[in-house]
Coordinates of C-alpha atoms in Angstrom, one line a residue:
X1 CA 0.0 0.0 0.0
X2 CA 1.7 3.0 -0.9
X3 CA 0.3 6.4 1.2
X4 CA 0.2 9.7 -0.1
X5 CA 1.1 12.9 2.2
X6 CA 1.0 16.6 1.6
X7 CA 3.3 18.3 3.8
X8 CA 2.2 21.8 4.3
X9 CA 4.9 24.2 6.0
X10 CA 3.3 26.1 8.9
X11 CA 3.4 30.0 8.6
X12 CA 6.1 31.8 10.2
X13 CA 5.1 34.6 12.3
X14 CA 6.4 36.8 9.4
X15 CA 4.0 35.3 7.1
X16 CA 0.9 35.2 10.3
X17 CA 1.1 38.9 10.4
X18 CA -0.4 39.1 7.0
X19 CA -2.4 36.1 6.8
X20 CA -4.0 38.0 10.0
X21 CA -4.1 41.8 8.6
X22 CA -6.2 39.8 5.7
X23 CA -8.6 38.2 8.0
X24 CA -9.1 41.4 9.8
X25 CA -9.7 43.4 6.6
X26 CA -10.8 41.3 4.0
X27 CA -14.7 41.9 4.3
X28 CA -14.0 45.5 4.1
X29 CA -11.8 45.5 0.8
X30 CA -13.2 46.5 -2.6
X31 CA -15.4 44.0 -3.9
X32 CA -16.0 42.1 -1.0
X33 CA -19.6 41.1 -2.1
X34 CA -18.4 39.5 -5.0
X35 CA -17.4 36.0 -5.5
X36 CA -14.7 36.4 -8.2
X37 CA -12.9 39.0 -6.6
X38 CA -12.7 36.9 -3.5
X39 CA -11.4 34.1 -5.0
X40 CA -8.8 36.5 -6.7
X41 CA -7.5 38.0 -3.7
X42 CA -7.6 34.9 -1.9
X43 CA -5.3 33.0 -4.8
X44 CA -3.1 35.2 -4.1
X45 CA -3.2 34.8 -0.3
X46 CA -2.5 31.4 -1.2
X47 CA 0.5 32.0 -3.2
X48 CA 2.1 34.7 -0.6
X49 CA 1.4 31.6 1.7
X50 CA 3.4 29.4 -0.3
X51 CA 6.1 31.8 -1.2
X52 CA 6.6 33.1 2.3
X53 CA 8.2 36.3 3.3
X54 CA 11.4 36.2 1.2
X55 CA 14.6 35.9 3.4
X56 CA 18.4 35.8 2.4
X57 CA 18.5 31.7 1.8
X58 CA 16.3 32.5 -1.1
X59 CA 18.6 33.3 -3.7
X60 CA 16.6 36.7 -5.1
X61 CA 16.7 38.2 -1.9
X62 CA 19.9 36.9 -1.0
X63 CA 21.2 40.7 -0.1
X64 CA 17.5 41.9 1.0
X65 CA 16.4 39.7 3.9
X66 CA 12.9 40.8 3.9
X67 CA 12.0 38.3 7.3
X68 CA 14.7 40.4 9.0
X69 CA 14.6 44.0 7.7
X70 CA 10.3 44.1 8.1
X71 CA 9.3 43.3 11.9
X72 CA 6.0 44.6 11.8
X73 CA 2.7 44.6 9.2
X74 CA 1.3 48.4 9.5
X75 CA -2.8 48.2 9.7
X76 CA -4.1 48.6 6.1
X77 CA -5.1 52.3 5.0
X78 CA -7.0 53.0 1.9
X79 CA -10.4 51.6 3.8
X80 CA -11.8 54.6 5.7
X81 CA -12.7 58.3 4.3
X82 CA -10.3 60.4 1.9
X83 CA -7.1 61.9 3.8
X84 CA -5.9 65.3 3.3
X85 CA -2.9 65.6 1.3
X86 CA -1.8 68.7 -0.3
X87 CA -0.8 67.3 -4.0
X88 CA 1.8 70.0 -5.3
X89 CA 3.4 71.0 -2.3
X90 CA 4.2 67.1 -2.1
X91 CA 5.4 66.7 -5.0
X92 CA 7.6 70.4 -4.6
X93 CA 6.9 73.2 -7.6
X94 CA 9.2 72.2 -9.9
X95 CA 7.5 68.5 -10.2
X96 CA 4.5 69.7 -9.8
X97 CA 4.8 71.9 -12.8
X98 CA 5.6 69.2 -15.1
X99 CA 2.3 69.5 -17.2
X100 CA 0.3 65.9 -17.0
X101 CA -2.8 64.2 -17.1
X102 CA -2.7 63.6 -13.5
X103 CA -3.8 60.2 -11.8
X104 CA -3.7 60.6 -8.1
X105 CA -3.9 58.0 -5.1
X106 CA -3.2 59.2 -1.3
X107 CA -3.8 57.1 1.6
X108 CA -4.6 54.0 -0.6
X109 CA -7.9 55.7 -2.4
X110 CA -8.4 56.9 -6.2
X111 CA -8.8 60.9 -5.7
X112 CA -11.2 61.9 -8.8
X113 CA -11.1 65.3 -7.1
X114 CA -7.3 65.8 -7.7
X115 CA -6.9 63.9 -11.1
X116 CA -7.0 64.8 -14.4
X117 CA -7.0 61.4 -16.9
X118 CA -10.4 60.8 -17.1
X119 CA -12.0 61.4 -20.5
X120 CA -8.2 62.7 -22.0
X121 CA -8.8 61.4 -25.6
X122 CA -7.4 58.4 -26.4
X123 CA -7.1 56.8 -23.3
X124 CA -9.3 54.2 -21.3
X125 CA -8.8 54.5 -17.6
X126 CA -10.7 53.3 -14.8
X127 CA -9.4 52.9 -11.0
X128 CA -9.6 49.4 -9.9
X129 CA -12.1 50.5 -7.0
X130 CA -14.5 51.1 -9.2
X131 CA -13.9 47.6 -11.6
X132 CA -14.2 45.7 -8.5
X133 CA -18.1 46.4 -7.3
X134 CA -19.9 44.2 -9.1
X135 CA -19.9 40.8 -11.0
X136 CA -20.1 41.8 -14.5
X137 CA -17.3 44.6 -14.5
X138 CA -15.2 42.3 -12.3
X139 CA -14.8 40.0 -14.8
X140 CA -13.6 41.4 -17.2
X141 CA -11.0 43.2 -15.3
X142 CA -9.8 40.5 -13.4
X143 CA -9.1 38.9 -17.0
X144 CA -6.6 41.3 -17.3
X145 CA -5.0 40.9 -13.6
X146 CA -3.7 37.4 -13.9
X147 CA -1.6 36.8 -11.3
X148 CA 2.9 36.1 -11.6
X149 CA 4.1 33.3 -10.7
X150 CA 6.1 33.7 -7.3
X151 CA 6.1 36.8 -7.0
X152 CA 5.6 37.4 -3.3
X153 CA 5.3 41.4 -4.1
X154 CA 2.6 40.9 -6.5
X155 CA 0.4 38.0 -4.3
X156 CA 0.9 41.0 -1.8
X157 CA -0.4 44.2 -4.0
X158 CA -3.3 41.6 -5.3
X159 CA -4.5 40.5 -1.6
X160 CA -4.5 43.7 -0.4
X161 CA -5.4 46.2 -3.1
X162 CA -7.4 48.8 -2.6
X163 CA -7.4 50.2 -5.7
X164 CA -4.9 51.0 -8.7
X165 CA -4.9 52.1 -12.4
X166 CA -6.5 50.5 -15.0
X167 CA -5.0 52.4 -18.7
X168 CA -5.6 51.4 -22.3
X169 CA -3.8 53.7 -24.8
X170 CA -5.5 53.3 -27.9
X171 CA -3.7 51.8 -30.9
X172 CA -1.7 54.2 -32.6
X173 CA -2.5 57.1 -30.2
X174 CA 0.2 59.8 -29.4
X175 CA 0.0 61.3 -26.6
X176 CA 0.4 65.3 -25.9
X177 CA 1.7 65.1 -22.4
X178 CA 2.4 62.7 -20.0
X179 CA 0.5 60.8 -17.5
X180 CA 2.1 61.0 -14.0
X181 CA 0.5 58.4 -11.8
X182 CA 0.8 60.2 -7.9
X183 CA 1.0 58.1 -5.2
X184 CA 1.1 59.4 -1.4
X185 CA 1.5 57.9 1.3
X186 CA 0.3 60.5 3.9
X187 CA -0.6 58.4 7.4
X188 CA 2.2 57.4 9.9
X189 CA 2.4 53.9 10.6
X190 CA -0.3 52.6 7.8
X191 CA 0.2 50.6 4.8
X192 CA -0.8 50.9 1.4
X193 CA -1.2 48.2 -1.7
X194 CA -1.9 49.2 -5.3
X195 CA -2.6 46.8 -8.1
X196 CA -2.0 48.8 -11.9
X197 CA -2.2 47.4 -15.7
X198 CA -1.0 49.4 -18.0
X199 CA -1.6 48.7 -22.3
X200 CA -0.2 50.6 -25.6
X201 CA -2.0 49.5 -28.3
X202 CA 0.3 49.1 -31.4
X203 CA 2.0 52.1 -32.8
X204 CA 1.0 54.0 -29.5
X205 CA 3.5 56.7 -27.9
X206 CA 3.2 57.5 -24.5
X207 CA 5.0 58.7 -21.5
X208 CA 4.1 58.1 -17.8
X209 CA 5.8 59.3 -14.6
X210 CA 5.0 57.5 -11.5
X211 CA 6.1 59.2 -8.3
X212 CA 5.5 57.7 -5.0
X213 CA 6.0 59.5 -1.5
X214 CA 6.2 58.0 1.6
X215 CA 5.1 60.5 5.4
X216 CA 6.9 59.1 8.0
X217 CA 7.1 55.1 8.9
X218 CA 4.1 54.2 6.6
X219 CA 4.7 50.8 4.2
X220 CA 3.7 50.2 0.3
X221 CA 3.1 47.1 -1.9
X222 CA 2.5 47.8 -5.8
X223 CA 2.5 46.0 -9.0
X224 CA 2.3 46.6 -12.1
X225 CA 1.6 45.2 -15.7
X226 CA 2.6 46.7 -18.6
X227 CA 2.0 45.8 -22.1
X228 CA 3.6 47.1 -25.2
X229 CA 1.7 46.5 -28.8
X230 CA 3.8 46.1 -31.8
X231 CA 5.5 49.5 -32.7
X232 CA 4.3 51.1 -29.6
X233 CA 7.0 53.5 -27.5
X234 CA 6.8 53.9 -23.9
X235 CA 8.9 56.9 -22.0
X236 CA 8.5 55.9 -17.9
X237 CA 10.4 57.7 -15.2
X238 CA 9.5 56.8 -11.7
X239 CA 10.5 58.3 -8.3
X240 CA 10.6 57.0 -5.4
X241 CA 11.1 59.2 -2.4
X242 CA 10.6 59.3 1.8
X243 CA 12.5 59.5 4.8
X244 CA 11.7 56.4 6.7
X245 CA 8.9 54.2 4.5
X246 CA 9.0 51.3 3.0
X247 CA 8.1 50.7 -0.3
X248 CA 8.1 47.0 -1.9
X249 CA 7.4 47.3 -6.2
X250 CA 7.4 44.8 -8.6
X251 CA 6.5 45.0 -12.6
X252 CA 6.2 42.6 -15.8
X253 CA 7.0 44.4 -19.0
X254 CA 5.9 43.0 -22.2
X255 CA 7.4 43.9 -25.6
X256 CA 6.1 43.6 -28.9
X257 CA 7.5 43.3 -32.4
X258 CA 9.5 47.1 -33.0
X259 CA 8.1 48.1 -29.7
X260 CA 10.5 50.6 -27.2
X261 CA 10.2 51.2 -23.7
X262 CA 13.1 53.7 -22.1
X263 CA 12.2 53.1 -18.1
X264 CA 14.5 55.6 -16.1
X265 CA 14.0 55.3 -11.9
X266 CA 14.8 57.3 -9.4
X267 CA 15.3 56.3 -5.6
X268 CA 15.8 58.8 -2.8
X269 CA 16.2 57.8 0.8
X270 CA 13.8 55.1 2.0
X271 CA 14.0 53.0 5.2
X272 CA 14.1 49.9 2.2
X273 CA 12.9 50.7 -1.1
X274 CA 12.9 47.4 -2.9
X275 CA 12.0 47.7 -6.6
X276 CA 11.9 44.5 -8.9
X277 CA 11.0 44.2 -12.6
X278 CA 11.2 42.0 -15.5
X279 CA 10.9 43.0 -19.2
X280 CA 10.0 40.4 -21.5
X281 CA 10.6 40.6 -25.6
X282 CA 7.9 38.6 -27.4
X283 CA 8.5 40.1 -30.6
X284 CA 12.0 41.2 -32.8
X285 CA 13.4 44.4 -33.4
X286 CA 12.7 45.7 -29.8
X287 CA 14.9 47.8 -27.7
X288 CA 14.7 48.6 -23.8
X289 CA 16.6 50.9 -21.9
X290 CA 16.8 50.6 -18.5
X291 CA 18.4 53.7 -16.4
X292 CA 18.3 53.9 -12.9
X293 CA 20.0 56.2 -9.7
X294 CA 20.4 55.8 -6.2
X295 CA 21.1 58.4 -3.6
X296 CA 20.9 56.9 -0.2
X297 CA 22.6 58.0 3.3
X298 CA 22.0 56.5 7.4
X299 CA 20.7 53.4 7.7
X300 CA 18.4 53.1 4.0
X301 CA 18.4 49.9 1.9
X302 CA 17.8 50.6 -2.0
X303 CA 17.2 47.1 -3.8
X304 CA 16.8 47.2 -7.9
X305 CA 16.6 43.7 -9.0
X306 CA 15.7 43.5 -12.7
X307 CA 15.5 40.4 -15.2
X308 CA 15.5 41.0 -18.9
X309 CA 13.8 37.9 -20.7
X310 CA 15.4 38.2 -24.6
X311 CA 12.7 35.3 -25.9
X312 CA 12.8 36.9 -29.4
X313 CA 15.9 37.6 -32.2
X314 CA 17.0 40.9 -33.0
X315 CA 16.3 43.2 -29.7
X316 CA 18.3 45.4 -27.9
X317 CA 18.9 45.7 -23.9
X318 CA 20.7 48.3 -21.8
X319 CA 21.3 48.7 -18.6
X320 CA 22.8 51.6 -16.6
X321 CA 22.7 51.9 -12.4
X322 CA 24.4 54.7 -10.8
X323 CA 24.3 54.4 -7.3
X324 CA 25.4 57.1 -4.7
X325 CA 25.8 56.0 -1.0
X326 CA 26.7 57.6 2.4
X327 CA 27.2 56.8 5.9
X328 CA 25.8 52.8 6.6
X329 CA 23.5 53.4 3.5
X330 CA 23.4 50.0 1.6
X331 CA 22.2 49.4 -2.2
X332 CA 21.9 46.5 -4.2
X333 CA 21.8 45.8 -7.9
X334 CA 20.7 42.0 -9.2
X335 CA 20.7 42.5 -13.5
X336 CA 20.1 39.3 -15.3
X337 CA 19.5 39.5 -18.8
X338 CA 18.3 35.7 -20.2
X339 CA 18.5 34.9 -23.8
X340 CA 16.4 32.1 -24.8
X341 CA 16.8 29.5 -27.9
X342 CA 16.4 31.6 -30.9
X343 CA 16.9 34.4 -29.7
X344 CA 19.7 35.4 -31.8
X345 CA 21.6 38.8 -32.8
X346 CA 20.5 39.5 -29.3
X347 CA 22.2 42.8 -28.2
X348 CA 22.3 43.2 -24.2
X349 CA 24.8 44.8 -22.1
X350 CA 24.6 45.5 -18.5
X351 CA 27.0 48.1 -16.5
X352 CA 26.5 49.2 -12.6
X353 CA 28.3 51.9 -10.9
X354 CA 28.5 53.1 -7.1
X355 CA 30.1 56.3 -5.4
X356 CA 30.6 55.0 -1.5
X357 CA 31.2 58.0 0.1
X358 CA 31.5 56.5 3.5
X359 CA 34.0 53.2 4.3
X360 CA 30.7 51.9 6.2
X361 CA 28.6 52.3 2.9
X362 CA 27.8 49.1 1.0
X363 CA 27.2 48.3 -2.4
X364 CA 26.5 44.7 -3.9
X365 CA 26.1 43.9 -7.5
X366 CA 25.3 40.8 -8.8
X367 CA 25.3 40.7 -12.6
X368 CA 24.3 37.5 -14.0
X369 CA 24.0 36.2 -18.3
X370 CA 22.2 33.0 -19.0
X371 CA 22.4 32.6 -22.8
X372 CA 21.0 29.8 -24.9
X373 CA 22.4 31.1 -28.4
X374 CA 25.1 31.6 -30.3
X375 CA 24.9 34.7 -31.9
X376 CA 24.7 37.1 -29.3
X377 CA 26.4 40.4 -28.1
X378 CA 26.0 40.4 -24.3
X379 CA 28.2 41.8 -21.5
X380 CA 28.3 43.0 -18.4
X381 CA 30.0 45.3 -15.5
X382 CA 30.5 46.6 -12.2
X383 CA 32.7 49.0 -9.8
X384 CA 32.6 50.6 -6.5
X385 CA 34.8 53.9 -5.5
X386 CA 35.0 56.7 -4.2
X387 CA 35.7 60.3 -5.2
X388 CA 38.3 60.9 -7.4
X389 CA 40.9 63.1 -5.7
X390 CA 42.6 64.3 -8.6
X391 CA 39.4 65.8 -10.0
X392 CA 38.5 67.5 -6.1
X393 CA 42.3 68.6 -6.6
X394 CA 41.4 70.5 -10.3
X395 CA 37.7 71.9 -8.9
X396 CA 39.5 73.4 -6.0
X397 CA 42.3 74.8 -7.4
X398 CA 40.0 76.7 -9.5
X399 CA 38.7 78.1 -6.3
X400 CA 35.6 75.9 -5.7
X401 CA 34.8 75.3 -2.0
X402 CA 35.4 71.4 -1.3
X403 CA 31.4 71.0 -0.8
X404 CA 30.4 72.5 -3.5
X405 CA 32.9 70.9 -5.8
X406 CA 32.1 67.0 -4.0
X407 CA 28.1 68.2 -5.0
X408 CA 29.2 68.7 -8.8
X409 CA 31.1 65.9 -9.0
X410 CA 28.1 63.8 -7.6
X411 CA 25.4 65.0 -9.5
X412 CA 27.7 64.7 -12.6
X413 CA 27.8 60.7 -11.9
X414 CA 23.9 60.5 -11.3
X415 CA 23.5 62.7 -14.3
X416 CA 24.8 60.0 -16.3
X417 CA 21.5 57.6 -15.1
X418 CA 19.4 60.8 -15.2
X419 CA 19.9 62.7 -18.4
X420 CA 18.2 60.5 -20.3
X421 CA 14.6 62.1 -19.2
X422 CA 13.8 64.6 -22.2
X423 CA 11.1 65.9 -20.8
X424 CA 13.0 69.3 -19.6
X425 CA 10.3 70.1 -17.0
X426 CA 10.8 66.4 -14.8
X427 CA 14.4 66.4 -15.9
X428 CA 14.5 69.7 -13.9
X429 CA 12.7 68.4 -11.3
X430 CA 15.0 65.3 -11.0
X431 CA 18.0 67.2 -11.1
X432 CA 16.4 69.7 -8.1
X433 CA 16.0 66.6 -5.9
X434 CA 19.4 65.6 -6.7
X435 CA 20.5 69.0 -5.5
X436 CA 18.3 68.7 -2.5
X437 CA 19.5 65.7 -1.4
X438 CA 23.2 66.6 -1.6
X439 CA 22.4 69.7 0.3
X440 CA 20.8 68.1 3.3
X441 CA 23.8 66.5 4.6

């Protein structure tokens, strides 16, 4: 007689926190009454159960021991009435005059009353509140919101999301101005979760800013989905800013045939800011480029893990991190770029850089190629420093104070990450936060 036995691990008190903050909140979520969206959220529940709270014997979060770094689950915000936030002075003037089809979500809620998208011509958008109320409209949005495979991030921003942004950019459409997608996180010690899909039809060109903001000790789970039709080009800069928060992101990014997407990200501060993405090419002739920056200083944790999946021929990858760290800051940069069977003329290079301006500062890079043909161009690199002295040396002999010359030298090595952004009115705004930053040491 042979006896068949499912083991099922128990849940770690990391893991109980959440399975509890669910049980506690989950008749209260947006679209409680409705079967589907039950069984939705509480798939995912199931695969956060199974995946567990990451910890540093799982080889993805080998340098981010989530178990360790996040003792406590905030109460869930987003549930109760609208909080006051004050949108522009948030964001500071120079961001905030970035002209934009605004999208805005503060404490966890869709705020109609401070956005801008809906009816812009052109696009389809809907908050995923408002998908979730009943049967009919459920459905079909939930078609849409398939869930990744482990992916504790996403099983996290599915359980627990109170609402998100639903956009369909119609098929060839070209967009005037931007969308900026405004999250704030505005209550102490609350957490917030956001679940977003994001389509270009083919031939579409669009640019979106995304720029969250974390008050005080306050936690955030997001994911998003973005599709790219054949021939479509997508411009996405997204900030990431607070003092003391912490902010867990994930994303899937889907390629067509000829389609671009040119993601630049920006990470300021942060108690641990972990930000993981993977972009997938379906179709040939694509081209990514990934640039990313990192200013960090105390005790913060910046974590960019990124995969790109080359599963067509003929596309093009880059990858540029510039990471800028202080005091016991740490930052971490995981790159792999996979090239499957067939995928050949693949072009992907990878390159990470950090400026350690403490001896206590860390930074870890783990590049990583796994290529299955044999007619590829793929490479990748790494360094860690610190100032270079002879260049301090030229500055101040040319009668620059030593701060001031230390700033320029800085925000010359971001710039490199940075300057890509050709949208003069967020590139000035970047470049003011970079300023900021240096100037609050």
């Amino acid at each position: 007689m042979t006896i068949h036995q499912t083991i099922t691990a128990a849940a770690t008190p990391a893991e109980q926190r959440f399975l509890d903050l669910y049980a506690s909140v989950s008749g209260r979520l947006p679209g409680a009454g409705v079967p589907a969206v039950k069984a939705w959220r509480e798939e995912a529940l199931d695969a956060f159960a199974a995946l567990g709270v990451p910890h540093r014997r799982v080889e993805a979060w080998k340098y981010t021991d989530l178990r360790a770094l996040m003792t406590a689950v905030h109460p869930l915000g987003g549930l109760d009435g609208a909080e006051q936030v004050d949108v522009n002075a948030s964001l500071g003037r120079t961001l905030a005059n970035v002209e934009a089809y605004r999208v805005v979500f503060a404490g966890g809620k869709f705020r109609p009353d401070l956005s801008t998208l809906q009816g812009a011509p052109g696009i389809s958008f809907k908050p995923l509140c408002s998908k979730l109320k009943s049967e009919s409209e459920a459905a079909d949005a939930l078609a849409a919101l398939t869930l990744p495979k482990g992916d504790v991030v996403a099983a996290l921003s599915t359980t627990f999301a109170t609402s998100g942004a639903l956009i369909s950019i119609a098929p060839g459409r070209k967009l005037n101005k931007p969308i900026h997608i405004i999250v704030i996180a505005p209550g102490e010690g609350n957490a917030y979760a956001l679940r977003n899909a994001i389509t270009l039809g083919d031939g579409a060109e669009a640019s979106i800013i995304e720029t969250h903001l974390g008050a005080g000790a306050s936690q955030a789970w997001s994911f998003t989905a973005l599709e790219i039709g054949k021939g479509a080009a997508l411009k996405h800069a997204r900030l990431t800013q607070s003092e003391a928060s912490l902010h867990l992101s994930s994303a899937t990014v889907t390629l067509g045939e000829g389609a671009v997407y040119e993601p630049t990200h920006a990470a300021i501060g942060g108690a641990l800011t972990r930000s993981e993405g993977t972009i997938r090419f379906t179709g040939p002739h694509a081209r990514a480029t990934y640039n990313a920056a990192i200013l960090a200083r105390g005790r913060s944790h910046v974590d960019f893990t990124l995969v790109v999946d080359h599963a067509a021929p003929h596309c093009e990858s880059r990858e540029l991190v510039k990471a800028v760290l202080d005091d016991r800051a740490r930052a971490v940069f995981q790159g792999k770029v996979a090239v499957q069977r067939g995928a050949q003329k693949t072009d992907g290079k990878q390159m990470a850089n950090a400026l350690l301006l403490s001896n206590d500062a860390e930074f870890d890079s783990k590049p990583e190629l796994e290529i299955f043909a044999d007619d590829v161009v793929c490479g990748h690199g790494a360094t860690a420093g610190q100032l270079d002295e002879d260049l301090m040396f030229y500055l101040q002999a040319r009668g620059i104070p030593e701060a001031q010359a230390r700033a320029l030298l800085i925000a010359a090595f971001v710039g490199a990450a940075l300057d890509t952004v050709d949208n003069e009115g967020l590139h000035a705004a970047l470049d003011e936060k970079v300023a900021a930053w240096l100037a609050a040491k």
